[in-house]
Coordinates of C-alpha atoms in Angstrom, one line a residue:
M1 CA 69.7 15.6 -110.4
A2 CA 69.1 19.3 -109.8
I3 CA 68.5 20.5 -106.2
P4 CA 65.1 22.3 -106.0
F5 CA 66.6 25.5 -104.9
A6 CA 69.8 25.1 -107.0
N7 CA 69.0 28.1 -109.1
G8 CA 69.5 30.2 -106.0
M9 CA 73.0 28.8 -105.7
H10 CA 74.3 30.3 -108.9
N11 CA 75.6 33.8 -109.4
R12 CA 73.1 35.5 -111.5
K13 CA 73.3 38.7 -113.4
F14 CA 71.7 41.7 -111.8
A15 CA 69.3 43.8 -113.7
E16 CA 71.3 46.4 -115.6
T17 CA 69.1 49.3 -114.6
D18 CA 66.0 50.0 -112.7
E19 CA 64.4 51.0 -116.0
N20 CA 64.8 47.5 -117.4
A21 CA 63.3 46.1 -114.2
N22 CA 60.4 48.5 -114.7
S23 CA 59.7 47.4 -118.2
V24 CA 59.6 43.8 -117.2
F25 CA 57.3 44.5 -114.3
E26 CA 55.0 46.5 -116.5
A27 CA 54.6 43.6 -118.9
R28 CA 53.9 41.3 -115.9
H29 CA 51.3 43.6 -114.4
K30 CA 49.4 44.0 -117.6
L31 CA 49.3 40.2 -118.0
A32 CA 48.0 39.9 -114.5
N33 CA 45.2 42.5 -114.5
G34 CA 45.4 44.7 -117.5
A35 CA 46.2 47.9 -115.6
S36 CA 49.2 50.2 -115.3
P37 CA 51.6 49.1 -112.5
P38 CA 51.5 50.9 -109.2
R39 CA 54.6 53.1 -108.8
F40 CA 55.8 51.3 -105.6
C41 CA 56.6 48.2 -107.6
S42 CA 59.3 49.9 -109.7
L43 CA 62.0 47.6 -108.5
E44 CA 60.5 44.2 -109.6
T45 CA 63.0 42.2 -111.6
P46 CA 62.8 39.2 -114.0
A47 CA 62.0 36.0 -112.2
A48 CA 64.5 33.3 -112.6
T49 CA 63.2 29.8 -113.4
H50 CA 64.6 26.5 -112.5
A51 CA 66.8 24.9 -115.1
G52 CA 64.6 22.4 -117.0
A53 CA 61.4 23.5 -115.4
P54 CA 58.5 24.5 -117.6
H55 CA 58.1 28.3 -117.9
A56 CA 54.9 29.7 -116.5
N57 CA 53.3 33.0 -117.2
P58 CA 54.6 35.4 -114.6
S59 CA 52.3 37.3 -112.3
L60 CA 52.4 39.7 -109.4
E61 CA 52.0 36.9 -106.9
N62 CA 55.2 35.1 -107.8
S63 CA 57.8 34.7 -105.2
V64 CA 60.4 32.8 -107.2
D65 CA 64.1 33.4 -106.9
A66 CA 64.8 36.8 -108.4
P67 CA 67.9 38.9 -107.8
A68 CA 67.7 42.4 -106.4
P69 CA 68.3 45.3 -108.7
A70 CA 72.0 46.4 -108.8
S71 CA 71.2 49.6 -107.1
R72 CA 70.0 47.8 -104.0
G73 CA 71.8 44.5 -104.1
R74 CA 75.5 45.1 -104.2
A75 CA 75.9 46.8 -100.9
W76 CA 74.8 43.6 -99.2
A77 CA 76.4 41.1 -101.5
V78 CA 78.0 39.2 -98.6
L79 CA 74.6 38.5 -97.1
G80 CA 73.4 37.4 -100.5
T81 CA 75.6 34.3 -100.5
P82 CA 73.2 31.3 -100.5
W83 CA 74.9 29.3 -97.7
L84 CA 74.9 32.3 -95.4
Q85 CA 71.3 32.9 -96.3
I86 CA 70.4 29.3 -95.5
S87 CA 72.4 29.5 -92.2
T88 CA 70.5 32.7 -91.2
C89 CA 67.2 31.0 -91.9
I90 CA 68.1 28.0 -89.8
I91 CA 69.1 30.1 -86.8
A92 CA 66.1 32.4 -87.1
G93 CA 63.8 29.3 -87.5
V94 CA 65.2 27.7 -84.4
I95 CA 64.6 30.9 -82.4
F96 CA 61.1 31.2 -83.8
G97 CA 60.2 27.6 -82.8
L98 CA 61.7 28.0 -79.4
S99 CA 60.0 31.4 -78.7
M100 CA 56.6 30.1 -80.0
E101 CA 56.9 27.1 -77.7
K102 CA 58.0 29.0 -74.7
G103 CA 55.3 31.6 -75.2
R104 CA 52.7 28.8 -75.3
V105 CA 50.9 30.6 -78.2
F106 CA 51.0 27.3 -80.1
E107 CA 48.5 25.7 -77.7
P108 CA 45.1 25.2 -79.4
L109 CA 43.4 26.2 -76.1
H110 CA 45.1 29.6 -76.1
I111 CA 44.3 30.3 -79.8
R112 CA 40.6 29.4 -79.4
N113 CA 40.3 31.2 -76.0
Q114 CA 41.7 34.3 -77.6
M115 CA 38.6 34.5 -79.7
D116 CA 36.4 35.1 -76.7
F117 CA 39.2 36.9 -74.8
S118 CA 39.2 34.4 -72.0
S119 CA 43.0 34.1 -72.7
M120 CA 45.3 36.9 -73.7
V121 CA 48.4 34.9 -74.5
M122 CA 48.0 35.2 -78.3
L123 CA 47.1 38.9 -78.2
K124 CA 50.0 39.8 -76.0
M125 CA 52.5 37.9 -78.2
F126 CA 51.0 39.3 -81.4
L127 CA 51.1 42.9 -80.3
A128 CA 54.6 42.5 -78.8
S129 CA 55.9 41.0 -82.1
V130 CA 54.3 43.7 -84.2
A131 CA 55.7 46.3 -81.9
A132 CA 59.2 44.8 -82.2
V133 CA 58.8 44.7 -86.0
L134 CA 57.7 48.3 -86.2
V135 CA 60.6 49.6 -84.1
S136 CA 63.2 47.4 -85.8
M137 CA 61.9 48.3 -89.2
S138 CA 62.1 52.0 -88.3
A139 CA 65.7 51.6 -87.4
L140 CA 66.5 49.7 -90.6
S141 CA 64.8 52.4 -92.7
V142 CA 66.9 55.2 -91.4
L143 CA 70.3 53.6 -91.0
P144 CA 72.5 54.2 -94.1
A145 CA 73.9 50.6 -94.0
T146 CA 70.4 49.0 -94.0
S147 CA 68.0 51.4 -95.6
Q148 CA 68.3 50.0 -99.1
R149 CA 67.8 46.4 -97.9
F150 CA 64.8 47.5 -95.9
A151 CA 63.4 49.2 -99.0
L152 CA 63.9 46.1 -101.1
A153 CA 62.2 43.8 -98.6
R154 CA 59.3 46.2 -98.3
D155 CA 59.0 46.4 -102.1
N156 CA 59.0 42.7 -102.3
F157 CA 56.2 42.4 -99.8
I158 CA 54.1 45.2 -101.2
C159 CA 54.4 44.1 -104.8
R160 CA 53.0 40.6 -104.0
L161 CA 49.9 42.4 -102.7
S162 CA 49.5 44.9 -105.5
A163 CA 47.0 42.8 -107.4
K164 CA 45.0 42.1 -104.2
G165 CA 42.3 44.4 -102.9
V166 CA 40.1 45.1 -100.0
T167 CA 37.7 42.3 -100.9
A168 CA 40.5 39.6 -100.9
S169 CA 41.8 41.0 -97.7
I170 CA 38.4 40.8 -95.9
V171 CA 37.3 37.4 -97.3
G172 CA 40.7 35.8 -97.0
G173 CA 41.3 37.2 -93.5
T174 CA 37.9 36.0 -92.4
L175 CA 38.6 32.5 -93.7
L176 CA 42.0 32.5 -92.0
G177 CA 40.3 33.4 -88.6
I178 CA 37.7 30.7 -89.1
G179 CA 40.4 28.1 -89.8
M180 CA 42.5 29.2 -86.9
T181 CA 39.6 28.8 -84.4
L182 CA 38.5 25.5 -85.9
G183 CA 42.0 24.0 -86.1
G184 CA 43.4 25.7 -83.0
A185 CA 46.4 26.9 -84.9
C186 CA 47.8 29.4 -87.4
P187 CA 50.0 28.4 -90.4
G188 CA 53.2 29.2 -88.5
A189 CA 52.0 27.6 -85.3
V190 CA 51.3 24.3 -87.0
L191 CA 55.0 23.5 -87.4
V192 CA 55.6 24.4 -83.8
Q193 CA 52.7 22.1 -82.8
I194 CA 54.4 19.3 -84.7
G195 CA 57.7 19.9 -83.0
A196 CA 56.1 20.1 -79.5
G197 CA 54.1 16.9 -80.1
V198 CA 50.6 18.3 -80.0
S199 CA 48.1 15.6 -80.7
N200 CA 46.5 15.7 -84.1
A201 CA 48.9 18.4 -85.4
G202 CA 49.7 16.1 -88.3
Y203 CA 46.1 16.4 -89.5
T204 CA 46.3 20.1 -89.4
F205 CA 49.5 20.0 -91.4
L206 CA 47.9 17.7 -94.0
G207 CA 44.9 20.1 -94.2
C208 CA 47.3 23.0 -94.8
I209 CA 48.9 21.2 -97.7
L210 CA 45.5 20.4 -99.2
G211 CA 44.4 24.0 -98.6
A212 CA 47.4 25.2 -100.6
I213 CA 46.6 22.8 -103.5
L214 CA 42.9 23.9 -103.5
Y215 CA 43.9 27.5 -103.7
G216 CA 46.4 26.8 -106.4
L217 CA 43.7 25.1 -108.5
T218 CA 41.2 27.9 -108.0
E219 CA 43.6 30.9 -107.8
Q220 CA 42.8 32.3 -111.3
T221 CA 39.1 32.1 -110.7
V222 CA 39.2 33.6 -107.2
A223 CA 41.6 36.3 -108.3
H224 CA 39.2 37.3 -111.1
W225 CA 36.3 37.6 -108.6
T226 CA 38.3 39.6 -106.0
R227 CA 40.8 41.6 -107.9
P228 CA 40.0 45.3 -108.1
K229 CA 39.5 46.8 -111.6
N230 CA 42.3 49.3 -110.9
A231 CA 45.3 48.3 -108.7
A232 CA 45.7 50.7 -105.8
Q233 CA 48.5 53.2 -106.4
K234 CA 49.1 53.7 -102.7
I235 CA 48.8 51.0 -100.1
R236 CA 51.6 52.1 -97.8
I237 CA 50.1 54.1 -94.9
D238 CA 53.1 56.5 -94.7
E239 CA 52.7 57.4 -98.4
I240 CA 49.0 57.9 -97.9
V241 CA 49.5 60.4 -95.1
G242 CA 52.6 61.8 -96.7
I243 CA 55.3 61.4 -94.0
P244 CA 58.4 59.2 -93.7
F245 CA 58.0 55.6 -92.7
W246 CA 59.6 55.8 -89.3
K247 CA 57.5 58.8 -88.2
V248 CA 54.4 56.5 -88.5
A249 CA 56.0 53.1 -87.6
L250 CA 57.9 54.2 -84.5
P251 CA 55.0 55.8 -82.6
L252 CA 52.7 53.0 -83.6
G253 CA 55.2 50.5 -82.3
V254 CA 55.6 52.3 -79.0
A255 CA 51.8 52.5 -78.7
M256 CA 51.5 48.7 -79.2
A257 CA 54.2 48.0 -76.7
A258 CA 52.4 50.2 -74.2
S259 CA 49.2 48.3 -74.9
V260 CA 51.0 45.0 -74.1
Y261 CA 52.2 46.5 -70.8
L262 CA 48.7 47.6 -69.9
L263 CA 47.3 44.2 -70.8
E264 CA 49.9 42.6 -68.6
V265 CA 48.9 44.8 -65.7
V266 CA 45.2 44.0 -66.1
V267 CA 45.7 40.3 -67.0
P268 CA 48.9 38.9 -65.5
W269 CA 50.5 36.3 -67.8
T270 CA 50.5 33.7 -65.0
S271 CA 46.7 33.7 -64.9
D272 CA 46.6 32.3 -68.4
L273 CA 49.0 29.4 -67.7
T274 CA 47.5 25.9 -67.6
I275 CA 50.5 24.7 -65.6
L276 CA 52.7 27.0 -63.6
N277 CA 56.5 27.1 -63.9
E278 CA 58.7 25.3 -61.4
S279 CA 60.4 27.8 -59.2
E280 CA 63.8 26.2 -59.4
A281 CA 63.9 25.7 -63.2
S282 CA 66.5 27.3 -65.4
L283 CA 65.6 29.6 -68.2
M284 CA 65.4 26.8 -70.8
E285 CA 63.7 24.4 -68.4
L286 CA 60.9 26.8 -67.8
R287 CA 57.6 25.6 -69.3
S288 CA 56.6 29.1 -70.3
W289 CA 58.1 32.6 -70.8
L290 CA 56.4 36.0 -70.5
P291 CA 54.3 36.2 -73.8
S292 CA 55.5 39.7 -74.5
V293 CA 59.2 38.6 -74.3
S294 CA 58.6 35.7 -76.6
G295 CA 56.6 37.9 -79.0
A296 CA 59.4 40.6 -79.1
L297 CA 62.0 37.9 -79.8
I298 CA 59.9 36.7 -82.8
G299 CA 59.4 40.2 -84.1
C300 CA 63.1 40.9 -84.0
L301 CA 63.7 38.0 -86.3
Q302 CA 62.6 40.3 -89.1
I303 CA 66.0 41.9 -89.0
P304 CA 68.1 38.9 -90.1
I305 CA 65.4 37.8 -92.6
V306 CA 65.3 41.3 -94.2
L307 CA 69.1 41.6 -94.3
A308 CA 69.8 38.1 -95.5
M309 CA 66.9 37.4 -97.8
G310 CA 65.6 40.8 -98.8
Q311 CA 62.2 39.5 -97.8
T312 CA 59.9 39.5 -94.8
M313 CA 58.5 36.7 -92.6
G314 CA 55.5 34.7 -93.6
G315 CA 54.0 31.3 -92.8
S316 CA 51.5 30.2 -95.4
G317 CA 53.5 30.5 -98.5
S318 CA 55.7 27.6 -97.5
Y319 CA 52.8 25.2 -97.8
C320 CA 52.4 26.1 -101.5
T321 CA 56.1 25.2 -102.1
M322 CA 55.6 21.9 -100.2
A323 CA 52.4 21.2 -102.1
A324 CA 54.0 21.9 -105.4
Q325 CA 56.5 19.2 -104.9
L326 CA 53.7 16.6 -104.9
I327 CA 52.6 17.4 -108.4
P328 CA 54.8 17.1 -111.6
S329 CA 55.8 20.4 -113.1
A330 CA 54.3 19.5 -116.4
T331 CA 50.9 19.0 -114.8
L332 CA 51.2 22.2 -112.7
R333 CA 51.9 24.1 -115.9
N334 CA 48.4 23.2 -117.1
I335 CA 46.4 23.2 -113.9
S336 CA 48.1 25.7 -111.6
P337 CA 50.8 28.1 -112.8
Y338 CA 50.5 29.7 -109.4
L339 CA 51.9 26.6 -107.6
L340 CA 54.5 26.1 -110.3
R341 CA 55.9 29.5 -109.5
T342 CA 56.4 28.5 -105.9
K343 CA 58.1 25.2 -106.7
F344 CA 61.7 26.2 -107.3
G345 CA 64.2 28.8 -106.2
L346 CA 65.8 29.8 -102.9
N347 CA 63.3 32.7 -102.5
N348 CA 60.7 30.0 -102.1
W349 CA 62.7 27.3 -100.4
W350 CA 64.1 29.5 -97.7
S351 CA 60.8 29.3 -95.9
I352 CA 60.9 25.5 -95.9
V353 CA 64.4 25.6 -94.3
Y354 CA 63.0 28.2 -91.8
G355 CA 60.0 26.0 -91.0
C356 CA 62.1 22.8 -90.5
A357 CA 64.3 24.7 -88.1
A358 CA 61.2 26.0 -86.3
I359 CA 60.2 22.4 -85.7
A360 CA 63.6 21.6 -84.4
G361 CA 63.5 24.7 -82.1
A362 CA 60.1 23.5 -80.7
V363 CA 61.4 20.0 -80.1
F364 CA 64.4 21.4 -78.2
S365 CA 62.3 23.8 -76.1
A366 CA 59.7 21.2 -75.2
S367 CA 62.3 18.6 -74.4
M368 CA 64.2 21.0 -72.1
S369 CA 61.1 21.7 -70.1
G370 CA 59.9 18.1 -70.1
T371 CA 56.6 19.0 -71.9
L372 CA 57.2 17.2 -75.2
G373 CA 53.9 15.5 -76.3
S374 CA 52.0 16.8 -73.3
T375 CA 49.8 19.4 -75.0
E376 CA 46.3 18.3 -76.1
G377 CA 45.2 19.2 -79.6
V378 CA 41.8 19.6 -81.2
A379 CA 39.7 16.8 -82.7
A380 CA 41.2 15.3 -85.8
M381 CA 38.4 16.4 -88.2
H382 CA 38.6 20.0 -86.8
A383 CA 42.4 20.0 -87.2
F384 CA 42.2 18.8 -90.8
L385 CA 39.4 21.2 -91.9
G386 CA 40.9 24.1 -90.0
G387 CA 44.2 23.5 -91.8
I388 CA 42.5 23.6 -95.2
I389 CA 40.5 26.8 -94.4
M390 CA 43.3 28.7 -92.8
V391 CA 45.8 28.2 -95.6
Y392 CA 43.2 28.8 -98.3
G393 CA 42.2 32.0 -96.6
S394 CA 45.7 33.2 -96.0
R395 CA 46.7 32.7 -99.6
L396 CA 43.6 34.5 -100.8
A397 CA 44.4 37.4 -98.5
G398 CA 48.1 37.3 -99.4
G399 CA 49.4 36.6 -95.9
C400 CA 48.7 34.9 -92.5
T401 CA 49.3 36.0 -88.9
S402 CA 53.0 36.3 -89.7
G403 CA 52.6 37.6 -93.3
H404 CA 49.9 40.2 -92.7
G405 CA 50.3 40.5 -88.9
M406 CA 54.1 41.0 -88.4
S407 CA 55.3 41.7 -92.0
G408 CA 52.3 43.6 -93.4
M409 CA 51.5 45.7 -90.3
G410 CA 55.2 46.0 -89.7
T411 CA 55.7 47.6 -93.2
L412 CA 52.5 49.7 -92.9
C413 CA 50.6 47.9 -95.6
L414 CA 47.1 49.2 -95.7
F415 CA 45.6 45.8 -96.7
S416 CA 47.2 44.2 -93.6
F417 CA 45.3 46.5 -91.4
V418 CA 42.2 45.3 -93.1
A419 CA 43.0 41.5 -93.1
V420 CA 44.1 41.3 -89.4
P421 CA 40.8 42.7 -88.0
A422 CA 38.9 40.4 -90.5
M423 CA 40.9 37.5 -89.1
F424 CA 39.7 38.2 -85.6
V425 CA 36.1 38.7 -86.7
G426 CA 36.2 35.4 -88.5
G427 CA 37.7 33.7 -85.5
I428 CA 35.3 35.2 -83.0
G429 CA 32.3 34.3 -85.1
M430 CA 33.5 30.8 -85.6
L431 CA 34.0 30.2 -81.9
A432 CA 30.5 31.5 -81.2
V433 CA 29.0 29.1 -83.8
M434 CA 31.0 26.2 -82.3
K435 CA 29.7 27.0 -78.8
L436 CA 26.1 27.3 -80.0
N437 CA 26.5 23.8 -81.5
G438 CA 28.2 22.3 -78.5
L439 CA 31.5 21.7 -80.2
V440 CA 33.5 23.4 -77.5
N441 CA 32.8 24.3 -73.9

């Protein structure tokens, strides 16, 4: 029996030229929205399909296993070996789960309280992680040994958003924020909550799977409503202003790091802790770490993911891959080509490996500090409904807190700078509604 990501295990022929890749992408883009392709997607290559799996019509939103063009792939062939890629994902996932657990950003209380700014844990970690991504991406973009891999990962992220628009970014981001407040989680934090033993996290996970299925079933209709008539030709901020990437990203990263420092001065991290650390505990036995340190560690994980996978971090896409396993391929071919495209291939399954490793990292971290199973979750119905809404919204927007927040803002994608504020607006509004109805204190 074939392994779901087995097609990523085989050596596959690189595209002969960038021109061939262009022609394939042009055909795809015309199928998707009937417009000429934006020039920043010139390196898209043919999607590989799983042996024996039904062929679905390709579209811009696919993330199936596709090799990098020869011009950008051969320099990093050693990092393209599947087992090294998988090993990288496992290590990065464990660090992600551990850092999220130690930063305490997975706690539903901190996520909800961020929406009325009574807690700053989430904001500190978010800004620190984005700052780390911007600085690390700046370095990758200028170093000769990594610049091509950076460009490939950036192209892969931007191309997946090229058929999106401002409407999808605003509506999807708002729904994501609503779901985060209701469920007390974000798509990436759900897995950490499971590992840390947060009560009712399983309901949030089930809601996330259902949200992915619902989006897969309605994707074509929703895309028709939200897709712009003409795809944006420039959605990279550095291209819009006409200066090199690092000249925008590096100062922005430094500014975000400075804002985290100022936040820490005004609101010390210990003031947000529900339980203080024990003074004699070792580093791993500590219940919590400085949020900015945990956030920076998470942001630096973009480096191995970019170099090994030629992609960027994200959280919500993995739920589509998991959801697709529940439905036969023949059925998906008829009801949701979108989910079918996420079912096979290492370029889909790496996020599953990463997510499972994140659960393990959270288990390890919580066990070391003696806090496993001690964090209170939200009500089961809130968790379930929140999971549905947050994943549906993130897929509509094309990314979640990791996808748009760290990867999108970290690659200076204009739509991400629209989706992230919309996320906070949705979350703040939802918390206000919940307070008015007595659902939270």
